[in-house]
Each structure stands twice: as C-alpha cells, then as structure tokens.
C-alpha cells in the first residue's frame, strides 16, 4: 500500500509514460514533427512544391515507422500530429507540381 501512495498516477494522463527512456522513438517523433511543420508551411507557397512534397513524403515514412515502434501515448500523439501535417503538406505539394516539378 505504501508503494502505491508514492507512485504518481499516470493512468489518466494523455501523456502517460512508462518511466523509461526511448531515444529512437523520441528522435522519430521529433523528426516527424519537424518535417510535418516544414511540409505544411512550405505547402502554402506554390513555388515551394518540391520542398513541401519531398518533406511530406519523408515525414509520412518516418511517422509510419515511428508509429510501428512507438511505446507510449506521448510518442503516438506527437507522431499523429506530424503525420497529419506531413500528409497535408505532401498532398498540397503534389497538387502544386509534384515531386519532380511537373517534368513528366
């Protein structure tokens, strides 16, 4: 009983963690978030479609792999945000000219 009194209650928290370090998952989460933000922001400019489509595509792949190996809710939450931003940026980049600049 005394041990439960000292243990924090993380069961109801959105960002519950298991108390261990997950450097690979944390790195994938950070990379996916950064790629998602870059892809989403650059997709707002028609002339930056190459950057938005490529960063979106890489962000989708890193986010998907991160989801596959993720352990905690905190990691999954960040990965879903990054995946959503990467997906929107990728699709807008494809609509503005695609991965290769409309050379085909």
XYZ file of N, CA and C in Angstrom:
312
model
N 0.803 -1.196 0.000
C 0.000 0.000 0.000
C 0.846 1.261 0.000
N 1.924 1.246 0.752
C 2.762 2.440 0.827
C 3.432 2.718 -0.516
N 3.697 1.674 -1.275
C 4.336 1.891 -2.573
C 3.394 2.575 -3.546
N 2.127 2.287 -3.492
C 1.184 2.935 -4.387
C 0.977 4.396 -4.026
N 1.151 4.728 -2.786
C 0.999 6.124 -2.379
C 2.133 6.984 -2.918
N 3.291 6.390 -3.114
C 4.437 7.145 -3.615
C 4.488 7.190 -5.138
N 3.803 6.303 -5.800
C 3.829 6.225 -7.253
C 2.841 7.233 -7.849
N 3.279 8.056 -8.803
C 2.346 9.018 -9.402
C 1.307 8.293 -10.250
N 0.132 8.841 -10.315
C -0.949 8.274 -11.098
C -0.861 8.800 -12.527
N -0.362 7.972 -13.445
C -0.236 8.382 -14.848
C -1.268 7.701 -15.730
N -2.147 6.900 -15.138
C -3.118 6.147 -15.936
C -4.104 7.069 -16.638
N -4.472 8.173 -16.033
C -5.445 9.065 -16.631
C -4.833 10.168 -17.464
N -3.535 10.228 -17.554
C -2.863 11.303 -18.265
C -2.773 10.995 -19.754
N -2.944 12.022 -20.579
C -2.811 11.855 -22.016
C -1.370 11.520 -22.391
N -0.429 12.081 -21.664
C 0.979 11.866 -21.970
C 1.599 10.855 -21.016
N 0.888 9.798 -20.710
C 1.389 8.785 -19.791
C 2.641 8.133 -20.371
N 3.591 7.884 -19.516
C 4.832 7.250 -19.934
C 5.110 6.069 -19.023
N 5.925 5.187 -19.478
C 6.255 4.021 -18.682
C 7.470 4.246 -17.794
N 8.007 5.446 -17.779
C 9.130 5.773 -16.913
C 10.487 5.399 -17.477
N 10.531 4.900 -18.691
C 11.803 4.517 -19.317
C 12.132 5.478 -20.448
N 13.394 5.447 -20.840
C 13.837 6.277 -21.953
C 13.621 5.522 -23.258
N 13.206 6.253 -24.275
C 13.007 5.697 -25.615
C 13.645 6.647 -26.623
N 14.975 6.625 -26.745
C 15.641 7.621 -27.600
C 15.306 7.490 -29.083
N 15.144 6.283 -29.586
C 14.841 6.117 -31.011
C 13.442 6.642 -31.307
N 12.487 6.287 -30.465
C 11.119 6.738 -30.668
C 11.002 8.254 -30.505
N 11.713 8.808 -29.539
C 11.693 10.255 -29.340
C 12.314 10.986 -30.531
N 13.385 10.434 -31.073
C 14.020 11.047 -32.241
C 13.096 10.993 -33.455
N 12.434 9.854 -33.659
C 11.496 9.756 -34.780
C 10.322 10.709 -34.608
N 9.861 10.874 -33.385
C 8.779 11.824 -33.125
C 9.219 13.243 -33.460
N 10.407 13.626 -33.014
C 10.907 14.977 -33.285
C 11.118 15.203 -34.784
N 11.700 14.229 -35.463
C 11.945 14.366 -36.905
C 10.626 14.466 -37.663
N 9.650 13.642 -37.275
C 8.351 13.680 -37.943
C 7.658 15.016 -37.724
N 7.724 15.536 -36.501
C 7.113 16.834 -36.232
C 7.773 17.956 -37.029
N 9.099 17.952 -37.087
C 9.816 18.998 -37.836
C 9.502 18.899 -39.324
N 9.539 17.685 -39.870
C 9.225 17.516 -41.288
C 7.782 17.899 -41.579
N 6.886 17.579 -40.673
C 5.488 17.943 -40.857
C 5.281 19.438 -40.875
N 5.928 20.143 -39.960
C 5.791 21.602 -39.913
C 6.391 22.235 -41.168
N 7.570 21.775 -41.571
C 8.203 22.317 -42.783
C 7.331 22.051 -44.002
N 6.825 20.837 -44.107
C 5.999 20.486 -45.252
C 4.709 21.292 -45.285
N 4.067 21.427 -44.135
C 2.804 22.158 -44.073
C 2.996 23.640 -44.387
N 4.035 24.242 -43.834
C 4.269 25.671 -44.047
C 4.679 25.948 -45.489
N 5.570 25.137 -46.039
C 6.010 25.386 -47.414
C 4.930 25.043 -48.434
N 3.956 24.236 -48.064
C 2.863 23.915 -48.985
C 1.961 25.113 -49.222
N 2.048 26.118 -48.381
C 1.222 27.307 -48.544
C 1.740 28.204 -49.671
N 2.937 27.938 -50.161
C 3.550 28.716 -51.235
C 3.671 27.836 -52.472
N 3.077 28.273 -53.546
C 3.012 27.474 -54.769
C 4.403 27.128 -55.312
N 5.335 28.039 -55.199
C 6.661 27.822 -55.791
C 7.535 26.865 -54.980
N 7.132 26.519 -53.777
C 7.921 25.614 -52.937
C 7.366 24.196 -52.927
N 6.720 23.800 -54.023
C 6.077 22.489 -54.058
C 7.069 21.336 -53.985
N 8.275 21.520 -54.493
C 9.270 20.446 -54.394
C 9.642 20.178 -52.942
N 9.897 21.239 -52.199
C 10.251 21.081 -50.787
C 9.093 20.503 -49.984
N 7.897 20.994 -50.206
C 6.761 20.511 -49.425
C 6.423 19.063 -49.759
N 6.506 18.679 -51.009
C 6.162 17.298 -51.354
C 7.216 16.316 -50.855
N 8.495 16.647 -50.970
C 9.534 15.722 -50.511
C 9.587 15.628 -48.989
N 9.486 16.763 -48.297
C 9.493 16.684 -46.830
C 8.235 15.999 -46.319
N 7.126 16.191 -47.001
C 5.906 15.493 -46.629
C 6.020 13.995 -46.810
N 6.607 13.571 -47.911
C 6.772 12.141 -48.169
C 7.702 11.493 -47.142
N 8.831 12.137 -46.867
C 9.761 11.602 -45.865
C 9.112 11.622 -44.483
N 8.354 12.670 -44.183
C 7.651 12.744 -42.905
C 6.616 11.647 -42.745
N 5.948 11.291 -43.821
C 4.974 10.199 -43.765
C 5.678 8.877 -43.468
N 6.804 8.630 -44.116
C 7.518 7.369 -43.879
C 8.125 7.302 -42.475
N 8.732 8.400 -42.013
C 9.303 8.372 -40.658
C 8.198 8.277 -39.609
N 7.082 8.936 -39.840
C 5.967 8.849 -38.904
C 5.340 7.468 -38.870
N 5.230 6.838 -40.018
C 4.667 5.489 -40.060
C 5.571 4.497 -39.334
N 6.869 4.608 -39.550
C 7.796 3.718 -38.832
C 7.781 4.025 -37.341
N 7.698 5.290 -36.986
C 7.622 5.664 -35.577
C 6.366 5.128 -34.913
N 5.235 5.150 -35.625
C 4.012 4.576 -35.089
C 4.167 3.072 -34.877
N 4.869 2.428 -35.765
C 5.055 0.981 -35.683
C 5.850 0.581 -34.444
N 6.864 1.381 -34.078
C 7.707 1.017 -32.945
C 7.418 1.837 -31.694
N 6.398 2.699 -31.723
C 6.123 3.553 -30.570
C 5.652 2.729 -29.377
N 5.932 3.271 -28.185
C 5.625 2.561 -26.956
C 4.606 3.310 -26.116
N 4.709 4.625 -26.044
C 3.861 5.399 -25.136
C 2.877 6.264 -25.911
N 1.883 6.736 -25.196
C 0.879 7.621 -25.772
C 1.494 8.953 -26.178
N 2.463 9.434 -25.418
C 3.133 10.694 -25.734
C 3.780 10.634 -27.107
N 4.439 9.528 -27.406
C 5.076 9.379 -28.712
C 4.025 9.313 -29.817
N 2.988 8.547 -29.597
C 1.954 8.410 -30.620
C 1.241 9.723 -30.892
N 1.032 10.521 -29.858
C 0.376 11.816 -30.019
C 1.202 12.733 -30.929
N 2.494 12.837 -30.653
C 3.368 13.662 -31.494
C 3.480 13.129 -32.905
N 3.524 11.813 -33.033
C 3.632 11.218 -34.361
C 2.379 11.473 -35.196
N 1.212 11.411 -34.580
C -0.018 11.663 -35.326
C -0.086 13.115 -35.782
N 0.338 14.045 -34.927
C 0.371 15.446 -35.350
C 1.329 15.641 -36.524
N 2.521 15.053 -36.432
C 3.496 15.161 -37.517
C 3.036 14.478 -38.780
N 2.383 13.315 -38.638
C 1.868 12.608 -39.809
C 0.771 13.412 -40.505
N -0.101 14.011 -39.732
C -1.167 14.821 -40.333
C -0.621 16.015 -41.092
N 0.322 16.723 -40.477
C 0.921 17.879 -41.144
C 1.715 17.449 -42.377
N 2.426 16.337 -42.272
C 3.188 15.830 -43.424
C 2.264 15.417 -44.551
N 1.155 14.781 -44.206
C 0.207 14.357 -45.230
C -0.423 15.524 -45.957
N -0.836 16.540 -45.207
C -1.423 17.728 -45.846
C -0.385 18.428 -46.713
N 0.832 18.594 -46.191
C 1.881 19.230 -46.979
C 2.234 18.442 -48.219
N 2.285 17.124 -48.093
C 2.587 16.272 -49.245
C 1.503 16.402 -50.319
N 0.255 16.316 -49.903
C -0.829 16.382 -50.888
C -0.921 17.755 -51.554
N -0.728 18.816 -50.804
C -0.738 20.145 -51.415
C 0.472 20.338 -52.327
N 1.624 19.808 -51.910
C 2.801 19.875 -52.779
C 2.595 19.110 -54.073
N 1.925 17.969 -53.989
C 1.627 17.206 -55.202
C 0.634 17.961 -56.094
N -0.321 18.631 -55.480
C -1.296 19.392 -56.268
C -0.654 20.601 -56.942
N 0.406 21.144 -56.355
C 1.052 22.324 -56.918
C 2.131 22.004 -57.947
N 2.501 20.748 -58.086
C 3.525 20.442 -59.091
C 4.215 19.118 -58.902
N 4.085 18.526 -57.745
C 4.603 17.185 -57.548
C 6.038 17.106 -57.081
N 6.522 15.890 -57.045
C 7.866 15.590 -56.543
C 8.982 15.998 -57.486
N 8.674 16.059 -58.758
C 9.724 16.345 -59.738
C 9.482 17.625 -60.508
N 8.624 18.469 -60.036
C 8.422 19.774 -60.652
C 7.619 19.774 -61.929
N 6.821 18.769 -62.138
C 5.982 18.727 -63.335
C 6.759 18.447 -64.603
N 7.880 17.714 -64.490
C 8.677 17.397 -65.666
C 8.074 16.288 -66.506
N 7.165 15.538 -65.962
C 6.607 14.395 -66.681
C 5.504 14.851 -67.517
